[in-house]
PDB file of C-alpha atoms in Angstrom:
ATOM      1  CA  GLY A   1      82.936  52.162  27.718  1.00  0.00           C
ATOM      2  CA  ALA A   2      79.791  51.121  29.541  1.00  0.00           C
ATOM      3  CA  VAL A   3      78.173  53.763  31.723  1.00  0.00           C
ATOM      4  CA  VAL A   4      76.434  53.274  35.041  1.00  0.00           C
ATOM      5  CA  SER A   5      74.440  56.247  36.239  1.00  0.00           C
ATOM      6  CA  GLN A   6      73.711  56.629  39.936  1.00  0.00           C
ATOM      7  CA  HIS A   7      71.373  59.210  41.448  1.00  0.00           C
ATOM      8  CA  PRO A   8      71.324  61.224  43.524  1.00  0.00           C
ATOM      9  CA  SER A   9      75.016  61.978  43.990  1.00  0.00           C
ATOM     10  CA  ARG A  10      74.379  63.514  47.368  1.00  0.00           C
ATOM     11  CA  VAL A  11      71.411  63.472  49.731  1.00  0.00           C
ATOM     12  CA  ILE A  12      70.772  64.894  53.174  1.00  0.00           C
ATOM     13  CA  CYS A  13      67.782  63.649  55.102  1.00  0.00           C
ATOM     14  CA  LYS A  14      66.284  63.735  58.544  1.00  0.00           C
ATOM     15  CA  SER A  15      66.499  60.785  60.869  1.00  0.00           C
ATOM     16  CA  GLY A  16      63.554  58.438  60.425  1.00  0.00           C
ATOM     17  CA  THR A  17      62.923  59.185  56.771  1.00  0.00           C
ATOM     18  CA  SER A  18      63.569  56.861  53.839  1.00  0.00           C
ATOM     19  CA  VAL A  19      65.893  57.524  50.957  1.00  0.00           C
ATOM     20  CA  LYS A  20      65.907  55.876  47.534  1.00  0.00           C
ATOM     21  CA  ILE A  21      69.045  55.591  45.423  1.00  0.00           C
ATOM     22  CA  GLU A  22      68.809  54.646  41.752  1.00  0.00           C
ATOM     23  CA  CYS A  23      71.363  52.800  39.684  1.00  0.00           C
ATOM     24  CA  ARG A  24      70.936  52.622  35.908  1.00  0.00           C
ATOM     25  CA  SER A  25      72.983  50.940  33.237  1.00  0.00           C
ATOM     26  CA  LEU A  26      72.741  53.392  30.349  1.00  0.00           C
ATOM     27  CA  ASP A  27      74.042  51.495  27.355  1.00  0.00           C
ATOM     28  CA  PHE A  28      73.865  47.866  28.365  1.00  0.00           C
ATOM     29  CA  GLN A  29      71.621  45.413  30.136  1.00  0.00           C
ATOM     30  CA  ALA A  30      72.634  44.194  33.557  1.00  0.00           C
ATOM     31  CA  THR A  31      71.271  40.944  34.902  1.00  0.00           C
ATOM     32  CA  THR A  32      73.250  41.424  38.077  1.00  0.00           C
ATOM     33  CA  MET A  33      73.967  44.551  40.058  1.00  0.00           C
ATOM     34  CA  PHE A  34      75.847  44.961  43.318  1.00  0.00           C
ATOM     35  CA  TRP A  35      75.500  47.482  46.097  1.00  0.00           C
ATOM     36  CA  TYR A  36      78.443  48.586  48.208  1.00  0.00           C
ATOM     37  CA  ARG A  37      78.869  50.878  51.182  1.00  0.00           C
ATOM     38  CA  GLN A  38      82.001  52.781  52.028  1.00  0.00           C
ATOM     39  CA  PHE A  39      82.858  54.639  55.220  1.00  0.00           C
ATOM     40  CA  PRO A  40      85.507  57.375  55.220  1.00  0.00           C
ATOM     41  CA  LYS A  41      89.034  56.118  54.584  1.00  0.00           C
ATOM     42  CA  GLN A  42      87.830  52.536  54.358  1.00  0.00           C
ATOM     43  CA  SER A  43      87.439  50.104  51.508  1.00  0.00           C
ATOM     44  CA  LEU A  44      84.187  49.204  49.789  1.00  0.00           C
ATOM     45  CA  MET A  45      82.004  46.722  51.649  1.00  0.00           C
ATOM     46  CA  LEU A  46      79.603  44.611  49.647  1.00  0.00           C
ATOM     47  CA  MET A  47      76.046  44.892  50.940  1.00  0.00           C
ATOM     48  CA  ALA A  48      74.004  42.824  48.522  1.00  0.00           C
ATOM     49  CA  THR A  49      73.759  41.232  45.114  1.00  0.00           C
ATOM     50  CA  SER A  50      70.726  42.149  43.060  1.00  0.00           C
ATOM     51  CA  ASN A  51      69.447  39.936  40.260  1.00  0.00           C
ATOM     52  CA  GLU A  52      66.779  41.109  37.849  1.00  0.00           C
ATOM     53  CA  GLY A  53      63.400  39.631  38.657  1.00  0.00           C
ATOM     54  CA  SER A  54      64.404  37.917  41.866  1.00  0.00           C
ATOM     55  CA  LYS A  55      65.103  38.740  45.485  1.00  0.00           C
ATOM     56  CA  ALA A  56      68.412  40.258  46.406  1.00  0.00           C
ATOM     57  CA  THR A  57      71.041  38.283  48.252  1.00  0.00           C
ATOM     58  CA  TYR A  58      72.364  40.138  51.276  1.00  0.00           C
ATOM     59  CA  GLU A  59      75.786  39.815  52.841  1.00  0.00           C
ATOM     60  CA  GLN A  60      76.053  38.713  56.426  1.00  0.00           C
ATOM     61  CA  GLY A  61      75.231  41.481  58.850  1.00  0.00           C
ATOM     62  CA  VAL A  62      73.255  43.596  56.368  1.00  0.00           C
ATOM     63  CA  GLU A  63      69.614  44.076  57.356  1.00  0.00           C
ATOM     64  CA  LYS A  64      67.410  43.285  54.394  1.00  0.00           C
ATOM     65  CA  ASP A  65      64.414  45.073  55.896  1.00  0.00           C
ATOM     66  CA  LYS A  66      66.413  48.226  56.315  1.00  0.00           C
ATOM     67  CA  PHE A  67      68.138  48.227  52.950  1.00  0.00           C
ATOM     68  CA  LEU A  68      65.449  47.376  50.415  1.00  0.00           C
ATOM     69  CA  ILE A  69      66.712  46.455  46.974  1.00  0.00           C
ATOM     70  CA  ASN A  70      64.585  46.257  43.874  1.00  0.00           C
ATOM     71  CA  HIS A  71      65.859  45.156  40.477  1.00  0.00           C
ATOM     72  CA  ALA A  72      62.744  45.306  38.353  1.00  0.00           C
ATOM     73  CA  SER A  73      64.379  45.692  34.961  1.00  0.00           C
ATOM     74  CA  LEU A  74      67.644  44.887  33.219  1.00  0.00           C
ATOM     75  CA  THR A  75      68.727  48.507  33.435  1.00  0.00           C
ATOM     76  CA  LEU A  76      67.564  49.673  36.853  1.00  0.00           C
ATOM     77  CA  SER A  77      68.204  48.704  40.444  1.00  0.00           C
ATOM     78  CA  THR A  78      67.194  50.747  43.457  1.00  0.00           C
ATOM     79  CA  LEU A  79      68.385  50.781  47.047  1.00  0.00           C
ATOM     80  CA  THR A  80      66.041  52.238  49.646  1.00  0.00           C
ATOM     81  CA  VAL A  81      67.425  53.033  53.063  1.00  0.00           C
ATOM     82  CA  THR A  82      64.380  52.850  55.310  1.00  0.00           C
ATOM     83  CA  SER A  83      64.016  54.784  58.545  1.00  0.00           C
ATOM     84  CA  ALA A  84      67.479  56.198  58.146  1.00  0.00           C
ATOM     85  CA  HIS A  85      69.606  56.972  61.191  1.00  0.00           C
ATOM     86  CA  PRO A  86      72.854  58.917  61.503  1.00  0.00           C
ATOM     87  CA  GLU A  87      74.856  55.684  61.554  1.00  0.00           C
ATOM     88  CA  ASP A  88      73.545  54.970  58.035  1.00  0.00           C
ATOM     89  CA  SER A  89      75.440  57.993  56.778  1.00  0.00           C
ATOM     90  CA  SER A  90      77.887  56.640  54.243  1.00  0.00           C
ATOM     91  CA  PHE A  91      78.943  56.562  50.601  1.00  0.00           C
ATOM     92  CA  TYR A  92      76.807  54.067  48.672  1.00  0.00           C
ATOM     93  CA  ILE A  93      78.037  52.712  45.342  1.00  0.00           C
ATOM     94  CA  CYS A  94      76.340  50.471  42.823  1.00  0.00           C
ATOM     95  CA  SER A  95      77.934  48.363  40.137  1.00  0.00           C
ATOM     96  CA  ALA A  96      76.547  46.460  37.181  1.00  0.00           C
ATOM     97  CA  LEU A  97      77.604  43.348  35.334  1.00  0.00           C
ATOM     98  CA  PRO A  98      76.780  43.457  31.601  1.00  0.00           C
ATOM     99  CA  HIS A  99      74.411  40.707  30.566  1.00  0.00           C
ATOM    100  CA  GLY A 100      75.999  38.032  28.459  1.00  0.00           C
ATOM    101  CA  THR A 101      79.556  38.934  29.321  1.00  0.00           C
ATOM    102  CA  ASN A 102      80.787  38.640  32.855  1.00  0.00           C
ATOM    103  CA  GLU A 103      84.142  40.118  32.085  1.00  0.00           C
ATOM    104  CA  LYS A 104      84.127  43.207  34.255  1.00  0.00           C
ATOM    105  CA  LEU A 105      81.990  45.289  36.525  1.00  0.00           C
ATOM    106  CA  PHE A 106      81.182  48.919  35.918  1.00  0.00           C
ATOM    107  CA  PHE A 107      80.539  51.256  38.799  1.00  0.00           C
ATOM    108  CA  GLY A 108      78.292  54.210  39.415  1.00  0.00           C
ATOM    109  CA  SER A 109      79.699  57.470  40.734  1.00  0.00           C
ATOM    110  CA  GLY A 110      78.311  56.889  44.208  1.00  0.00           C
ATOM    111  CA  THR A 111      75.806  58.555  46.528  1.00  0.00           C
ATOM    112  CA  GLN A 112      76.869  60.371  49.676  1.00  0.00           C
ATOM    113  CA  LEU A 113      74.107  59.964  52.244  1.00  0.00           C
ATOM    114  CA  SER A 114      74.075  62.206  55.296  1.00  0.00           C
ATOM    115  CA  VAL A 115      71.418  61.555  57.923  1.00  0.00           C
ATOM    116  CA  LEU A 116      70.859  64.361  60.409  1.00  0.00           C
TER     117      LEU A 116
ATOM    118  CA  ASP B   1      87.579  37.882  52.440  1.00  0.00           C
ATOM    119  CA  ALA B   2      89.900  39.633  50.054  1.00  0.00           C
ATOM    120  CA  LYS B   3      92.484  37.331  48.561  1.00  0.00           C
ATOM    121  CA  THR B   4      95.094  39.978  47.889  1.00  0.00           C
ATOM    122  CA  THR B   5      97.584  42.016  49.887  1.00  0.00           C
ATOM    123  CA  GLN B   6      98.881  45.401  48.857  1.00  0.00           C
ATOM    124  CA  PRO B   7     101.047  48.085  50.455  1.00  0.00           C
ATOM    125  CA  THR B   8      98.979  50.674  52.250  1.00  0.00           C
ATOM    126  CA  SER B   9     100.467  53.656  50.479  1.00  0.00           C
ATOM    127  CA  MET B  10     103.020  54.710  47.886  1.00  0.00           C
ATOM    128  CA  ASP B  11     104.395  57.946  46.499  1.00  0.00           C
ATOM    129  CA  CYS B  12     105.448  58.679  42.953  1.00  0.00           C
ATOM    130  CA  ALA B  13     106.873  61.735  41.235  1.00  0.00           C
ATOM    131  CA  GLU B  14     104.872  63.157  38.367  1.00  0.00           C
ATOM    132  CA  GLY B  15     106.132  61.870  35.022  1.00  0.00           C
ATOM    133  CA  ARG B  16     107.779  58.819  36.515  1.00  0.00           C
ATOM    134  CA  ALA B  17     106.478  55.281  36.341  1.00  0.00           C
ATOM    135  CA  ALA B  18     104.355  54.102  39.238  1.00  0.00           C
ATOM    136  CA  ASN B  19     104.748  50.416  40.030  1.00  0.00           C
ATOM    137  CA  LEU B  20     102.068  49.049  42.325  1.00  0.00           C
ATOM    138  CA  PRO B  21     102.621  45.502  43.652  1.00  0.00           C
ATOM    139  CA  CYS B  22     100.020  42.973  44.671  1.00  0.00           C
ATOM    140  CA  ASN B  23     100.355  39.561  46.276  1.00  0.00           C
ATOM    141  CA  HIS B  24      97.760  36.891  45.530  1.00  0.00           C
ATOM    142  CA  SER B  25      99.503  33.714  46.595  1.00  0.00           C
ATOM    143  CA  THR B  26      96.278  31.685  46.892  1.00  0.00           C
ATOM    144  CA  ILE B  27      94.969  32.514  43.429  1.00  0.00           C
ATOM    145  CA  SER B  28      93.137  29.678  41.678  1.00  0.00           C
ATOM    146  CA  GLY B  29      93.748  28.543  38.134  1.00  0.00           C
ATOM    147  CA  ASN B  30      90.531  30.089  36.845  1.00  0.00           C
ATOM    148  CA  GLU B  31      90.904  33.426  38.601  1.00  0.00           C
ATOM    149  CA  TYR B  32      91.914  36.577  36.844  1.00  0.00           C
ATOM    150  CA  VAL B  33      93.685  39.548  38.371  1.00  0.00           C
ATOM    151  CA  TYR B  34      91.714  42.777  38.125  1.00  0.00           C
ATOM    152  CA  TRP B  35      92.817  46.296  38.924  1.00  0.00           C
ATOM    153  CA  TYR B  36      90.456  49.133  39.747  1.00  0.00           C
ATOM    154  CA  ARG B  37      91.139  52.570  41.115  1.00  0.00           C
ATOM    155  CA  GLN B  38      89.035  54.978  43.111  1.00  0.00           C
ATOM    156  CA  ILE B  39      89.579  58.678  43.008  1.00  0.00           C
ATOM    157  CA  HIS B  40      88.296  60.486  46.064  1.00  0.00           C
ATOM    158  CA  SER B  41      84.493  60.485  46.384  1.00  0.00           C
ATOM    159  CA  GLN B  42      83.936  58.663  43.091  1.00  0.00           C
ATOM    160  CA  GLY B  43      83.039  55.134  42.091  1.00  0.00           C
ATOM    161  CA  PRO B  44      85.816  52.681  41.229  1.00  0.00           C
ATOM    162  CA  GLN B  45      87.174  52.798  37.690  1.00  0.00           C
ATOM    163  CA  TYR B  46      88.252  49.691  35.817  1.00  0.00           C
ATOM    164  CA  ILE B  47      91.902  49.747  34.750  1.00  0.00           C
ATOM    165  CA  ILE B  48      92.965  46.364  33.445  1.00  0.00           C
ATOM    166  CA  HIS B  49      92.752  42.618  34.023  1.00  0.00           C
ATOM    167  CA  GLY B  50      94.748  39.534  33.066  1.00  0.00           C
ATOM    168  CA  LEU B  51      95.174  35.811  33.592  1.00  0.00           C
ATOM    169  CA  LYS B  52      98.815  34.931  33.125  1.00  0.00           C
ATOM    170  CA  ASN B  53     100.156  36.925  30.213  1.00  0.00           C
ATOM    171  CA  ASN B  54     101.231  40.506  30.579  1.00  0.00           C
ATOM    172  CA  GLU B  55      98.603  42.956  29.450  1.00  0.00           C
ATOM    173  CA  THR B  56      98.740  46.550  28.286  1.00  0.00           C
ATOM    174  CA  ASN B  57      96.074  49.078  27.455  1.00  0.00           C
ATOM    175  CA  GLU B  58      95.839  52.828  27.150  1.00  0.00           C
ATOM    176  CA  MET B  59      95.832  53.266  30.904  1.00  0.00           C
ATOM    177  CA  ALA B  60      98.397  50.839  32.256  1.00  0.00           C
ATOM    178  CA  SER B  61     100.378  47.637  31.994  1.00  0.00           C
ATOM    179  CA  LEU B  62      99.877  44.540  34.093  1.00  0.00           C
ATOM    180  CA  ILE B  63     102.780  42.231  34.778  1.00  0.00           C
ATOM    181  CA  ILE B  64     101.897  38.839  36.298  1.00  0.00           C
ATOM    182  CA  THR B  65     104.626  36.553  37.603  1.00  0.00           C
ATOM    183  CA  GLU B  66     105.007  33.135  36.058  1.00  0.00           C
ATOM    184  CA  ASP B  67     103.675  31.400  39.168  1.00  0.00           C
ATOM    185  CA  ARG B  68     100.798  33.924  39.216  1.00  0.00           C
ATOM    186  CA  LYS B  69     101.280  34.556  42.918  1.00  0.00           C
ATOM    187  CA  SER B  70     101.910  38.247  42.447  1.00  0.00           C
ATOM    188  CA  SER B  71     101.474  41.023  39.950  1.00  0.00           C
ATOM    189  CA  THR B  72     102.462  44.626  39.343  1.00  0.00           C
ATOM    190  CA  LEU B  73     100.387  47.406  37.878  1.00  0.00           C
ATOM    191  CA  ILE B  74     102.473  49.932  35.996  1.00  0.00           C
ATOM    192  CA  LEU B  75     101.375  53.471  35.225  1.00  0.00           C
ATOM    193  CA  PRO B  76     104.147  54.441  32.780  1.00  0.00           C
ATOM    194  CA  HIS B  77     104.011  58.208  33.228  1.00  0.00           C
ATOM    195  CA  ALA B  78     102.119  59.111  36.360  1.00  0.00           C
ATOM    196  CA  THR B  79     100.223  62.387  36.478  1.00  0.00           C
ATOM    197  CA  LEU B  80      98.644  64.223  39.385  1.00  0.00           C
ATOM    198  CA  ARG B  81      95.275  62.900  38.231  1.00  0.00           C
ATOM    199  CA  ASP B  82      96.476  59.362  38.919  1.00  0.00           C
ATOM    200  CA  THR B  83      96.394  60.065  42.652  1.00  0.00           C
ATOM    201  CA  ALA B  84      93.876  57.497  43.894  1.00  0.00           C
ATOM    202  CA  VAL B  85      93.395  54.268  45.811  1.00  0.00           C
ATOM    203  CA  TYR B  86      94.298  51.277  43.638  1.00  0.00           C
ATOM    204  CA  TYR B  87      92.634  47.929  44.278  1.00  0.00           C
ATOM    205  CA  CYS B  88      93.945  44.563  43.133  1.00  0.00           C
ATOM    206  CA  ILE B  89      91.237  41.892  43.039  1.00  0.00           C
ATOM    207  CA  VAL B  90      91.131  38.266  41.956  1.00  0.00           C
ATOM    208  CA  ARG B  91      87.967  36.856  40.464  1.00  0.00           C
ATOM    209  CA  PRO B  92      86.933  34.183  37.978  1.00  0.00           C
ATOM    210  CA  LEU B  93      86.337  35.732  34.566  1.00  0.00           C
ATOM    211  CA  TYR B  94      83.083  34.195  33.482  1.00  0.00           C
ATOM    212  CA  ASN B  95      81.297  34.260  36.747  1.00  0.00           C
ATOM    213  CA  THR B  96      78.628  36.434  38.245  1.00  0.00           C
ATOM    214  CA  ASP B  97      80.465  36.547  41.523  1.00  0.00           C
ATOM    215  CA  LYS B  98      80.882  39.817  43.270  1.00  0.00           C
ATOM    216  CA  LEU B  99      84.097  41.779  43.519  1.00  0.00           C
ATOM    217  CA  ILE B 100      85.523  41.726  47.032  1.00  0.00           C
ATOM    218  CA  PHE B 101      87.694  44.734  47.699  1.00  0.00           C
ATOM    219  CA  GLY B 102      90.740  44.657  49.926  1.00  0.00           C
ATOM    220  CA  THR B 103      92.310  47.694  51.515  1.00  0.00           C
ATOM    221  CA  GLY B 104      94.085  48.851  48.360  1.00  0.00           C
ATOM    222  CA  THR B 105      97.131  51.088  47.882  1.00  0.00           C
ATOM    223  CA  ARG B 106      96.805  54.807  48.242  1.00  0.00           C
ATOM    224  CA  LEU B 107      99.028  56.277  45.500  1.00  0.00           C
ATOM    225  CA  GLN B 108     100.056  59.879  45.904  1.00  0.00           C
ATOM    226  CA  VAL B 109     101.590  61.496  42.832  1.00  0.00           C
ATOM    227  CA  PHE B 110     103.523  64.623  43.672  1.00  0.00           C
ATOM    228  CA  PRO B 111     104.782  67.452  41.414  1.00  0.00           C
TER     229      PRO B 111
END
């Protein structure tokens, strides 16, 4: 099956710093990628939709200047949490939609962000 | 908003079949039923999807009622590794729309 690689799997950072999370589709091209956030014991919340070569579309209530998304190629999307604060601590998950077939989404293994 | 409702939690004995129900009474004609599961601290894993016919693959079976307002995911012989949160989602097949997750069912498989 298709593989989505997400790095890092875990990151600890100081308050005020920025953190970049990478999401790569390893064996397929992904025109569209999605970024989710998940707090403990809660469901996944969609943050934004990322389309290759264009600006991301953010869900209501998600600050686009704080969560910078770049989708520069068909195999890579990045999420940068800028000026991170403790309340940004969460599990971030990316998913990718294979180009040419919109049948199902494949998910990365997630990134646990802890902001001190 | 999620278009599905699922029980919050279920238990199942190892080796027995796990039957996970899902209600999607407002499903549209072009929407498929998808099932994903999430094992603790991992990304969701695709299980199966279907439109109106029953589907089976190496992981599970999906039974969709004739009126398509509900479905059941069946894990025929549950193992401890099947302990996870199971999400039922409706979405058009050929569409770039996002997946909206509901609260899911937390399945606990016990020895």
